[in-house]
mmCIF file of C-alpha atoms and ligand atoms in Angstrom:
data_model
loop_
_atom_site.group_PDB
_atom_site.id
_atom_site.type_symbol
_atom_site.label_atom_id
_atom_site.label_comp_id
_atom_site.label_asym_id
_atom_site.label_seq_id
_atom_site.Cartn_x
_atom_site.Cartn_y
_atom_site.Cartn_z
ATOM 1 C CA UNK A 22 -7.363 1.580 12.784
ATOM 2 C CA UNK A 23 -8.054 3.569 9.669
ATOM 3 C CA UNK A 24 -11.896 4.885 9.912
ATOM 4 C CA UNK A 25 -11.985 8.184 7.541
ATOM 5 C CA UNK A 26 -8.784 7.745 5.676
ATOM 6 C CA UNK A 27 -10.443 9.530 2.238
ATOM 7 C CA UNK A 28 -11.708 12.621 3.713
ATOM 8 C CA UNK A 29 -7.993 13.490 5.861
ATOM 9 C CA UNK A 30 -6.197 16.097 4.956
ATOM 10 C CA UNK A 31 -2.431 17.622 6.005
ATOM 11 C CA UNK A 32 -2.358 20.995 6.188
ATOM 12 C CA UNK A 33 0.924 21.897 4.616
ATOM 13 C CA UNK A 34 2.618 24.811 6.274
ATOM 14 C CA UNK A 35 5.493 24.086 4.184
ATOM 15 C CA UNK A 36 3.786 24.839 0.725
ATOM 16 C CA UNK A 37 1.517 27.187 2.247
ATOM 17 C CA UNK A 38 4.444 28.933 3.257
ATOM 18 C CA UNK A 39 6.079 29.733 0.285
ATOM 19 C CA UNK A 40 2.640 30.774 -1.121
ATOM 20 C CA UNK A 41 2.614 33.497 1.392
ATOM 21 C CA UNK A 42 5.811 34.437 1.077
ATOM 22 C CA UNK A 43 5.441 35.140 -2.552
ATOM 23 C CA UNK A 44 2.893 37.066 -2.173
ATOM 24 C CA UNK A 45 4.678 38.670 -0.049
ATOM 25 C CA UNK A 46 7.700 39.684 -2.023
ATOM 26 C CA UNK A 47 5.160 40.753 -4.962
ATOM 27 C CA UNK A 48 4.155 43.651 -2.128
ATOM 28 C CA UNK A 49 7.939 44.476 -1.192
ATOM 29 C CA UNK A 50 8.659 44.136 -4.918
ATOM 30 C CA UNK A 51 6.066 47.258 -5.603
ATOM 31 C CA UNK A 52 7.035 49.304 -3.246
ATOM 32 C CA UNK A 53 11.080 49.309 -4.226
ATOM 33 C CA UNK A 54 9.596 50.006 -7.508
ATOM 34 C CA UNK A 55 7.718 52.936 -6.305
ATOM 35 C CA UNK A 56 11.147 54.299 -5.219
ATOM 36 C CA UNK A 57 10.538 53.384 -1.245
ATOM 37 C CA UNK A 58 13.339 51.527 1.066
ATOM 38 C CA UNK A 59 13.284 47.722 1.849
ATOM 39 C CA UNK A 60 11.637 46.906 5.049
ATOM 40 C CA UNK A 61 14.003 45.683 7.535
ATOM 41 C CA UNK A 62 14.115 43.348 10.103
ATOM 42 C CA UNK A 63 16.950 42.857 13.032
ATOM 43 C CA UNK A 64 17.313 39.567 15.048
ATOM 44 C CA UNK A 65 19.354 39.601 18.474
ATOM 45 C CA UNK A 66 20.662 35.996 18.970
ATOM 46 C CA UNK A 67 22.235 35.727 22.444
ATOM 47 C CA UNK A 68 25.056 32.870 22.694
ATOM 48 C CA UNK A 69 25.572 29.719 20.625
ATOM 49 C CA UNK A 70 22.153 27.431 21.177
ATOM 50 C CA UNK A 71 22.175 24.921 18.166
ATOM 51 C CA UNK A 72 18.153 25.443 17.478
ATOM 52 C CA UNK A 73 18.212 29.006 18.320
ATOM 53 C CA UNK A 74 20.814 28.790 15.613
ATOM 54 C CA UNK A 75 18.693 27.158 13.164
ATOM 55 C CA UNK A 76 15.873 29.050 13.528
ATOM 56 C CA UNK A 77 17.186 32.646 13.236
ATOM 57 C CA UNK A 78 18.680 31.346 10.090
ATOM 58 C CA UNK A 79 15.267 30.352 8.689
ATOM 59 C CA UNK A 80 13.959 33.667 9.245
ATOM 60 C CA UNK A 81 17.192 35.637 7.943
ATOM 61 C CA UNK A 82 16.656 33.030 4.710
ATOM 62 C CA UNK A 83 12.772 34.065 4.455
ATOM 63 C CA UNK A 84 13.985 37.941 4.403
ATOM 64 C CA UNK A 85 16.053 37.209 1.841
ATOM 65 C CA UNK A 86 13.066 35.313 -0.230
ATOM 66 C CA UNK A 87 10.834 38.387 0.432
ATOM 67 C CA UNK A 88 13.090 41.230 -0.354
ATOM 68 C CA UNK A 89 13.731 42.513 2.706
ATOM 69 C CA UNK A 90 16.437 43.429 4.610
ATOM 70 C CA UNK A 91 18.192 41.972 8.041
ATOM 71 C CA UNK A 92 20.787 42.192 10.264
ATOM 72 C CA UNK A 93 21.747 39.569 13.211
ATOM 73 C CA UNK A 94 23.039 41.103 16.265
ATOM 74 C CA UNK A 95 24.828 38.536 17.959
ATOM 75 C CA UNK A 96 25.677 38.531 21.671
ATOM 76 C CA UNK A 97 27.844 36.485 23.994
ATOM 77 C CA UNK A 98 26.148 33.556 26.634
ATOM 78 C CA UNK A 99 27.208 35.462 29.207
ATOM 79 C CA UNK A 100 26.144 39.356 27.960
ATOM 80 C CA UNK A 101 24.798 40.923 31.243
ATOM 81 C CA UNK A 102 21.144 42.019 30.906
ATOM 82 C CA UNK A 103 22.089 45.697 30.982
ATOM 83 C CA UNK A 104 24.468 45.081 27.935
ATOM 84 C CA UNK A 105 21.332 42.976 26.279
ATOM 85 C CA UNK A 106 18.975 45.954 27.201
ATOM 86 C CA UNK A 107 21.058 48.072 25.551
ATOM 87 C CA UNK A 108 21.619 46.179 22.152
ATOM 88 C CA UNK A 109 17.556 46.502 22.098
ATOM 89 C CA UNK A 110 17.308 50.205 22.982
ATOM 90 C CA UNK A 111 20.029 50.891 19.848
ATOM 91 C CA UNK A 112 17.767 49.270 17.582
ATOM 92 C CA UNK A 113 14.348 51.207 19.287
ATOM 93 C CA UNK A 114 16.175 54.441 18.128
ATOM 94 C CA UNK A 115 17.616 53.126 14.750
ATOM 95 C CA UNK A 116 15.252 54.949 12.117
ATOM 96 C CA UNK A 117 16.295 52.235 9.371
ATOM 97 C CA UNK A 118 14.890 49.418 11.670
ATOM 98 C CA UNK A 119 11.333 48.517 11.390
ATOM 99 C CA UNK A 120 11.002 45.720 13.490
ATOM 100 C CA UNK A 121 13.311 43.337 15.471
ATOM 101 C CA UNK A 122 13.116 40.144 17.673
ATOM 102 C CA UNK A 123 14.918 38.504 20.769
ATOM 103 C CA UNK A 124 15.445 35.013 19.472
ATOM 104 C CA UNK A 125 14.434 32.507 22.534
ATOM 105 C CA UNK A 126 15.168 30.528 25.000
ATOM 106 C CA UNK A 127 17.555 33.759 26.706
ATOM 107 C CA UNK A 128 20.107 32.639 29.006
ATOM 108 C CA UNK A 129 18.802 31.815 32.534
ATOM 109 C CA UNK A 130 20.490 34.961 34.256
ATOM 110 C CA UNK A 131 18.636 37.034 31.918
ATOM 111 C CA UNK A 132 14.502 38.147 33.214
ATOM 112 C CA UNK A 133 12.547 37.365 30.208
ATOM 113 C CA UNK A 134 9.862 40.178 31.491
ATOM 114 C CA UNK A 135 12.173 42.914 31.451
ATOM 115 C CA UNK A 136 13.886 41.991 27.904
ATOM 116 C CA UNK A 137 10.395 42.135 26.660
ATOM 117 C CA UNK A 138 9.336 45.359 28.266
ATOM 118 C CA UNK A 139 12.481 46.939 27.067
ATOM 119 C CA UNK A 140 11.092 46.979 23.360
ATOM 120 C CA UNK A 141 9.440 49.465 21.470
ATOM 121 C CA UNK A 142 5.670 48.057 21.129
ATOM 122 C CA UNK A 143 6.273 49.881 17.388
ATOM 123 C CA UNK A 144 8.722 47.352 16.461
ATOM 124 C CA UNK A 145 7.973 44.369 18.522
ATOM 125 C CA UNK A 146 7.268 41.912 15.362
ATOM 126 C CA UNK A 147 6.548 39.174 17.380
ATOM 127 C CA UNK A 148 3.824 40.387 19.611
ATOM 128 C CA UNK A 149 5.183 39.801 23.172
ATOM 129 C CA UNK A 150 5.078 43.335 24.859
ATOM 130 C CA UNK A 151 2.317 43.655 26.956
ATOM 131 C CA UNK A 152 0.903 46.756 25.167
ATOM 132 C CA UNK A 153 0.305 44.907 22.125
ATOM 133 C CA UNK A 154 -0.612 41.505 23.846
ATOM 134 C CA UNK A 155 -3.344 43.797 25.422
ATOM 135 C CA UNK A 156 -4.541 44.797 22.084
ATOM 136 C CA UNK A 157 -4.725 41.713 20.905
ATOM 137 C CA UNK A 158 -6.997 40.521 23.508
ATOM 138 C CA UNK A 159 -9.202 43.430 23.197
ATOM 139 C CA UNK A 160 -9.317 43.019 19.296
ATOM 140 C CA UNK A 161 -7.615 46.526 18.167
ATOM 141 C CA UNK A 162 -5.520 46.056 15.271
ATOM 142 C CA UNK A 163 -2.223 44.909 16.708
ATOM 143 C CA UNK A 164 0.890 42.508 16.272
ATOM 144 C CA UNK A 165 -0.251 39.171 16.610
ATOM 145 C CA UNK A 166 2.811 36.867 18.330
ATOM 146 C CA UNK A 167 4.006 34.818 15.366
ATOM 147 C CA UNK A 168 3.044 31.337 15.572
ATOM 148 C CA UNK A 169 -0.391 32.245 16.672
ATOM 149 C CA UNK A 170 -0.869 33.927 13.765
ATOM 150 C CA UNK A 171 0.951 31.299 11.702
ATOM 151 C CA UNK A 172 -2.082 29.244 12.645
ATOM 152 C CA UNK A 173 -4.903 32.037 12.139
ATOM 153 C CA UNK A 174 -3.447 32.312 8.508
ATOM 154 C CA UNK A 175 -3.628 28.127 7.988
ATOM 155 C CA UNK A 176 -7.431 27.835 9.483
ATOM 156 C CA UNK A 177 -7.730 31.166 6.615
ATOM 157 C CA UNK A 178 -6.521 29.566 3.738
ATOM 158 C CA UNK A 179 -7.323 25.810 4.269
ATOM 159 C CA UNK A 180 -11.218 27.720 5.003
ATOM 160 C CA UNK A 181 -11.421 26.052 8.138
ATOM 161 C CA UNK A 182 -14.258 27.150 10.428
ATOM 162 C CA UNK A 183 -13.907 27.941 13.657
ATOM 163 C CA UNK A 184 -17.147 29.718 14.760
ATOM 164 C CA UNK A 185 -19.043 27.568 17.127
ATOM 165 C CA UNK A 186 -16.717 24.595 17.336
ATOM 166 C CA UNK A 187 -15.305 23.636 20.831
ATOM 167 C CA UNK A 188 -11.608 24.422 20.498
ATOM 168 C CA UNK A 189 -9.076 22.548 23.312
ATOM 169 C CA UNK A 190 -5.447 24.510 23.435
ATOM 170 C CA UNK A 191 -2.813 22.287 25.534
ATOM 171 C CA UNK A 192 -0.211 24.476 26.978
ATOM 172 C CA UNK A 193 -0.287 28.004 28.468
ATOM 173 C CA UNK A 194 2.831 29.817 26.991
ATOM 174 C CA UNK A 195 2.739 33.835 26.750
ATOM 175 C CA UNK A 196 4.265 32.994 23.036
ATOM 176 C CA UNK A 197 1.823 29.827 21.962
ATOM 177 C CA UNK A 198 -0.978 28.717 24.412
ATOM 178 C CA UNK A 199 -2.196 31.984 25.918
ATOM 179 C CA UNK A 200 -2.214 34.148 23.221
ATOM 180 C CA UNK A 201 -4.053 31.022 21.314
ATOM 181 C CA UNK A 202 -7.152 30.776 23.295
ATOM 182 C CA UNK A 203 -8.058 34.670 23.343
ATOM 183 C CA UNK A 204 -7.562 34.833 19.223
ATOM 184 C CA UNK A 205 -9.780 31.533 19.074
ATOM 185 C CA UNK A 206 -12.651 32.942 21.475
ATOM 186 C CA UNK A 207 -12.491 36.309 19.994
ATOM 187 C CA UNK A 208 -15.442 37.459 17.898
ATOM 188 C CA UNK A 209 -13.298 37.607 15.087
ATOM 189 C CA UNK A 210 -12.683 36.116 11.688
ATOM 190 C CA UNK A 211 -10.973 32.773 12.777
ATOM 191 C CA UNK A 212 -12.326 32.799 16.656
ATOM 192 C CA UNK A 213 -16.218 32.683 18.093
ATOM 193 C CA UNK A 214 -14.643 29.259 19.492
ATOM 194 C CA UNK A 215 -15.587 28.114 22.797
ATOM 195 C CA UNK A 216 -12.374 27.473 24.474
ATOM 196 C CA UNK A 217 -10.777 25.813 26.842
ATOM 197 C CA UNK A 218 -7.163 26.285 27.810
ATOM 198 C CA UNK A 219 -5.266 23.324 29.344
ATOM 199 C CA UNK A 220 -2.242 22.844 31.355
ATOM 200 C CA UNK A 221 -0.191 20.880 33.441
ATOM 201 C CA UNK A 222 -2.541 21.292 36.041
ATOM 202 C CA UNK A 223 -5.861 19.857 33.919
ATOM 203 C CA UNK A 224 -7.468 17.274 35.497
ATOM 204 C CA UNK A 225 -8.620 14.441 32.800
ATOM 205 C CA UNK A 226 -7.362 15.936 29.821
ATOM 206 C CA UNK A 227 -8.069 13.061 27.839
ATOM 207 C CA UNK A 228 -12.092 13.843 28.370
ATOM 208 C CA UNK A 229 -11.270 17.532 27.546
ATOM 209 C CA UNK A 230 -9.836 16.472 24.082
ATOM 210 C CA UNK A 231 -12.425 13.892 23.426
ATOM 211 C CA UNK A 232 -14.673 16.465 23.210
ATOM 212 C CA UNK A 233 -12.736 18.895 20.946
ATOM 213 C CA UNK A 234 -13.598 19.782 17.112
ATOM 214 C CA UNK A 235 -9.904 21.888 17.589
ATOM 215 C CA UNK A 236 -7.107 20.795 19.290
ATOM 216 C CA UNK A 237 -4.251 22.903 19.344
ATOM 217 C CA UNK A 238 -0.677 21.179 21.203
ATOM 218 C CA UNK A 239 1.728 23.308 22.565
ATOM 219 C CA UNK A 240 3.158 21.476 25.337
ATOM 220 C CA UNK A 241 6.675 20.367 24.107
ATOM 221 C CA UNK A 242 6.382 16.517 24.714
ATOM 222 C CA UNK A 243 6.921 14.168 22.008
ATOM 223 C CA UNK A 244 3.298 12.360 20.432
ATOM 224 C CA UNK A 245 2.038 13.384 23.710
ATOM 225 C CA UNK A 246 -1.782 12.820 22.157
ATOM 226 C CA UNK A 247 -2.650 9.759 20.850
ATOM 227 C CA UNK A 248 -5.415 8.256 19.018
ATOM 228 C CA UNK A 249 -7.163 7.313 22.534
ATOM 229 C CA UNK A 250 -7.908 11.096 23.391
ATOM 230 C CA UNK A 251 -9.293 12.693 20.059
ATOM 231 C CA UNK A 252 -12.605 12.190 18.524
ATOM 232 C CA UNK A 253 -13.223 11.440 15.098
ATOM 233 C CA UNK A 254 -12.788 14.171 12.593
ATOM 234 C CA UNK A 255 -11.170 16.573 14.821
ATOM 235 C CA UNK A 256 -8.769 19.263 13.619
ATOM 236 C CA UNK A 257 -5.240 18.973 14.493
ATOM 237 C CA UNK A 258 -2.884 21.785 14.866
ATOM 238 C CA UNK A 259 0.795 20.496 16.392
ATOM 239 C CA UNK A 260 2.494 23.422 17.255
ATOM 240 C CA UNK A 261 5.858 21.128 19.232
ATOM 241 C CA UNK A 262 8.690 20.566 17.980
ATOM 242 C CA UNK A 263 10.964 17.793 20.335
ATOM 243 C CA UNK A 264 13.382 16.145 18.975
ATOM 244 C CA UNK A 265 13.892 12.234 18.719
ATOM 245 C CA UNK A 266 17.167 9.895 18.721
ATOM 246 C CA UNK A 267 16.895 8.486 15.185
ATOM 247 C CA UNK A 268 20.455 6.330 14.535
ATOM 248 C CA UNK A 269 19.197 6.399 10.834
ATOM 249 C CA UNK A 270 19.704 9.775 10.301
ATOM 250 C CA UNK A 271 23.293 11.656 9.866
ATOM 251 C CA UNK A 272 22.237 14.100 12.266
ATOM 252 C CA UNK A 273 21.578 11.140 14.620
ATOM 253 C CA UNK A 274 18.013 12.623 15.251
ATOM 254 C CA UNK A 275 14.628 13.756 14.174
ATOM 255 C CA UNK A 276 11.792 15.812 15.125
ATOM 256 C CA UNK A 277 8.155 14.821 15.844
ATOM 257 C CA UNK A 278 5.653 17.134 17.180
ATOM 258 C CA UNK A 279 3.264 16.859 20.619
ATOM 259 C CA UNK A 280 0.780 14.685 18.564
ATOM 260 C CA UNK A 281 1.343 10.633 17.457
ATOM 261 C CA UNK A 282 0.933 11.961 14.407
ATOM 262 C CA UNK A 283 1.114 8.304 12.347
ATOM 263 C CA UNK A 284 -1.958 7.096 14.251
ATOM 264 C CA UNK A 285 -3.821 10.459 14.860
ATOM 265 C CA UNK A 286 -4.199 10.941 11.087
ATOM 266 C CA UNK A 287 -5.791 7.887 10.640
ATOM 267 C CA UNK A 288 -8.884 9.531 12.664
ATOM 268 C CA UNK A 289 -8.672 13.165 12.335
ATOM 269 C CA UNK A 290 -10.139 15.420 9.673
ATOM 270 C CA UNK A 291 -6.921 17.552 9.280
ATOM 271 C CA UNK A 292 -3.637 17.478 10.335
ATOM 272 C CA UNK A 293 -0.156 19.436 10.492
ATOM 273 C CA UNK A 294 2.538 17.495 10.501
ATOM 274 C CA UNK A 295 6.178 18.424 12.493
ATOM 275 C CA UNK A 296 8.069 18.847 10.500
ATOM 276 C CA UNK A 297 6.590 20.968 8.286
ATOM 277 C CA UNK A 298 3.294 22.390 9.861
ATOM 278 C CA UNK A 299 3.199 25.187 12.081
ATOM 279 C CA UNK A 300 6.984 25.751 11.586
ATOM 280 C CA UNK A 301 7.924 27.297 8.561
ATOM 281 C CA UNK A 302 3.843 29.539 8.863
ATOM 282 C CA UNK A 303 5.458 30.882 12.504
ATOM 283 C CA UNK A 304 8.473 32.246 9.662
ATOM 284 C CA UNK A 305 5.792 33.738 7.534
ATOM 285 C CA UNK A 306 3.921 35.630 9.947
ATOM 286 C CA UNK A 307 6.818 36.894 11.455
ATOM 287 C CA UNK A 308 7.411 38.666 7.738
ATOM 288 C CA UNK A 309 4.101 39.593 7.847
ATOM 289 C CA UNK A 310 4.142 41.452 10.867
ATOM 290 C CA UNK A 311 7.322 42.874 9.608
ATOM 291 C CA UNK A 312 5.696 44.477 6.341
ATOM 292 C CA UNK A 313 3.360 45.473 8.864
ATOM 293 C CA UNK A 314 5.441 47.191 11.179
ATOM 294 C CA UNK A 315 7.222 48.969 7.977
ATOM 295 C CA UNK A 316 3.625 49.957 6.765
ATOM 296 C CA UNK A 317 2.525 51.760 10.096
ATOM 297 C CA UNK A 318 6.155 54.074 9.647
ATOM 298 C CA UNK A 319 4.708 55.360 6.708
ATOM 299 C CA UNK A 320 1.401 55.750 7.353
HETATM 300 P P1 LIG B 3 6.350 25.970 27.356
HETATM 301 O O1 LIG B 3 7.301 24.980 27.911
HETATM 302 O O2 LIG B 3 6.515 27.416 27.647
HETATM 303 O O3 LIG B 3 4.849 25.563 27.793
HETATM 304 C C1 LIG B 3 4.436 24.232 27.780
HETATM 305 C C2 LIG B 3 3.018 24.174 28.273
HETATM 306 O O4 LIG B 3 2.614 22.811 28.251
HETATM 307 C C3 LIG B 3 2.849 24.665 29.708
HETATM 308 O O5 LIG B 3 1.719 25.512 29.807
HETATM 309 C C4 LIG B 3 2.649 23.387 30.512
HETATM 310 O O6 LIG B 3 1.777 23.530 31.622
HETATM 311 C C5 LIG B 3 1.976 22.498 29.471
HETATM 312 N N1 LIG B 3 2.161 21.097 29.815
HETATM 313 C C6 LIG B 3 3.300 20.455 30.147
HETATM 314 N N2 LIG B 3 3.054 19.174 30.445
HETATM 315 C C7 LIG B 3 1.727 18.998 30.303
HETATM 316 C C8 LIG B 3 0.850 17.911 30.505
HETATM 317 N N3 LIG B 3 1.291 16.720 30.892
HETATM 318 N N4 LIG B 3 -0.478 18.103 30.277
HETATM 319 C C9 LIG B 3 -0.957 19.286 29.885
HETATM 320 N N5 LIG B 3 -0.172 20.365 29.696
HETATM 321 C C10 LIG B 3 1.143 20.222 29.892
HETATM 322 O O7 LIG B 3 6.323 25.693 25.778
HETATM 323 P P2 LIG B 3 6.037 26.620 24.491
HETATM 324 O O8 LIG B 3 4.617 27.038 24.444
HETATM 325 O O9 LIG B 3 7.098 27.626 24.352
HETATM 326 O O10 LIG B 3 6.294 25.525 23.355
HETATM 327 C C11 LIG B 3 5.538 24.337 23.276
HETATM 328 C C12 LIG B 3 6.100 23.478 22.151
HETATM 329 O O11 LIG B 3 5.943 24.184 20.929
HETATM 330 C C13 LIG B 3 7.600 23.155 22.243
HETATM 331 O O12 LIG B 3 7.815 21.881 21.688
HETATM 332 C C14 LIG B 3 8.248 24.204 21.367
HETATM 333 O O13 LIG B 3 9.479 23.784 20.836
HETATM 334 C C15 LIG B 3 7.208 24.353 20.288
HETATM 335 N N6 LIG B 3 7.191 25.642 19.619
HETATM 336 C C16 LIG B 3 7.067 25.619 18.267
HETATM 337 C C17 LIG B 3 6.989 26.783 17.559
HETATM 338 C C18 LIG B 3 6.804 26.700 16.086
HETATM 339 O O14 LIG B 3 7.059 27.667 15.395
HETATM 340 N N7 LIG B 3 6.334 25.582 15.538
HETATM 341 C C19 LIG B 3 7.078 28.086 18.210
HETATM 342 C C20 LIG B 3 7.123 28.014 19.659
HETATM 343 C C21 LIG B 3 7.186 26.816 20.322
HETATM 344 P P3 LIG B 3 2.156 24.451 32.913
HETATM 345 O O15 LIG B 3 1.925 25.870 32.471
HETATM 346 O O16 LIG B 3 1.201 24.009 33.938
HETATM 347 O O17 LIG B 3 3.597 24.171 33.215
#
């Protein structure tokens, strides 16, 4: 049922996107013409997942927009973890590197923990070592993991307020959920949120989001929320991305996010849609945090 169809908005992480990253490039663009170097950024891509695929291309593309520089270090499925410890400690102590990432999922032989603890906090430009995952949550300026800060620079620009509101984050990940809830309950631009971090585990979710002004998704299950378990003029922010058989397309699918988005709309006061959303703003921030790396080297 459509009840506040004039005052919904989509919050377009697509457009909002390219915004950023021309503002971006206007930065880069100033420094090359003060005679400095192009910042660069290095991906390691381990072994031939379609999406991983897909998405390392998106950020080599956004480089490329910006001005910037990047290399893609590929590896094998099967690279041992030593070998894939090593690829990261040659780019640590490459000078012309500012900042690199470990594209994920990583094979299952491979320990997550130790990949991450293997890079330089300097140039981890997505945010996942623990040194600068504890700066984060005790607000010194740090890396903030990408798509976390894809959505701190949305609630920015669209001037969403988050002081005071009650915020609901579904999902736990170290690289969405977690990471989430601290920015959103820090006292900090974009946070002063009272929030409450949901799992698996949550018993009555549905009451949880009925009584959220926020609700951030992050679970990785298609339209997972529905209409039924958000209140009226709540903010939406669908981080999932799950893709959908869809015979229509050539691709034979499509992707929808963790939130019925068609009938959530109809109720909410803003919305991201998947495509689209939190996607290509998880890109931008990723640049950002590159310039920002390559700013700290010459500081
Ligand atoms: P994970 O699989 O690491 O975490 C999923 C979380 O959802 C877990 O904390 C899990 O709980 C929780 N969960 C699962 N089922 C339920 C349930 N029934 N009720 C409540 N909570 C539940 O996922 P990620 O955080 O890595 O990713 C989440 C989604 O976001 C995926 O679709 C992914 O593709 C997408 N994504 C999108 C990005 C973007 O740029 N747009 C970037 C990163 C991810 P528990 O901990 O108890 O298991």
């Amino acid at each position: 049922m459509l009840t506040n169809p004039s005052t919904m908005q989509i919050l377009d992480g697509k457009t909002l996107s390219v915004t950023l990253q021309r503002e971006m490039a206007e930065e880069v663009d100033q420094w090359l013409e003060a005679g400095k170097r192009a910042p660069h950024l290095a991906a390691i891509l381990v072994g031939n997942n379609p999406a991983s695929k897909v998405y390392v291309g998106h950020k080599i593309k956004a480089c490329e927009r910006v001005g910037i520089q990047s290399s893609l270090v590929d590896a094998e499925e099967d690279i041992t973890q030593e070998a894939l410890i090593e690829k990261i400690q040659a780019l640590n102590a490459d000078p012309s590197i500012d900042g690199f990432i470990i594209q994920l999922p990583l094979p299952r032989h491979i320990d997550p923990e130790q990949v991450i603890l293997a890079v330089d906090p300097d140039k981890d430009v997505d945010g996942f070592h623990p040194a600068n995952m504890g700066k984060m949550a005790l607000g010194i300026d740090t890396f903030i993991p990408a798509t976390p800060y894809g959505i701190l620079l949305m609630l920015e620009r669209y001037r969403i307020t988050t002081s005071g509101k009650k915020a609901v984050v579904v999902g736990r990940s170290n690289i969405v959920g977690t990471p989430m809830s601290i920015l959103l309950s820090r006292n900090a631009p974009f946070g002063n949120a009272t929030v409450t971090l949901t799992h698996s585990r949550t018993k009555d979710l549905r009451s949880q989001l009925l009584q959220a002004d926020i609700i951030i998704a992050a679970i990785g299950r298609e339209r997972f929320i529905t209409e039924d378990m958000v209140k009226e003029d709540a903010i939406i922010i669908d981080v999932g991305i799950n893709r959908i058989v869809d015979e229509t397309r050539k691709s034979g699918y499509r992707l929808v996010g963790d939130v019925d988005f068609e009938n959530v709309s109809e109720k909410c006061s803003f919305i991201t849609p998947v495509p689209g959303g939190v996607g290509p703003l998880t890109v931008a921030a990723l640049i950002k945090n590159t310039l920002k790396a390559y700013k700290n080297k010459l500081d």
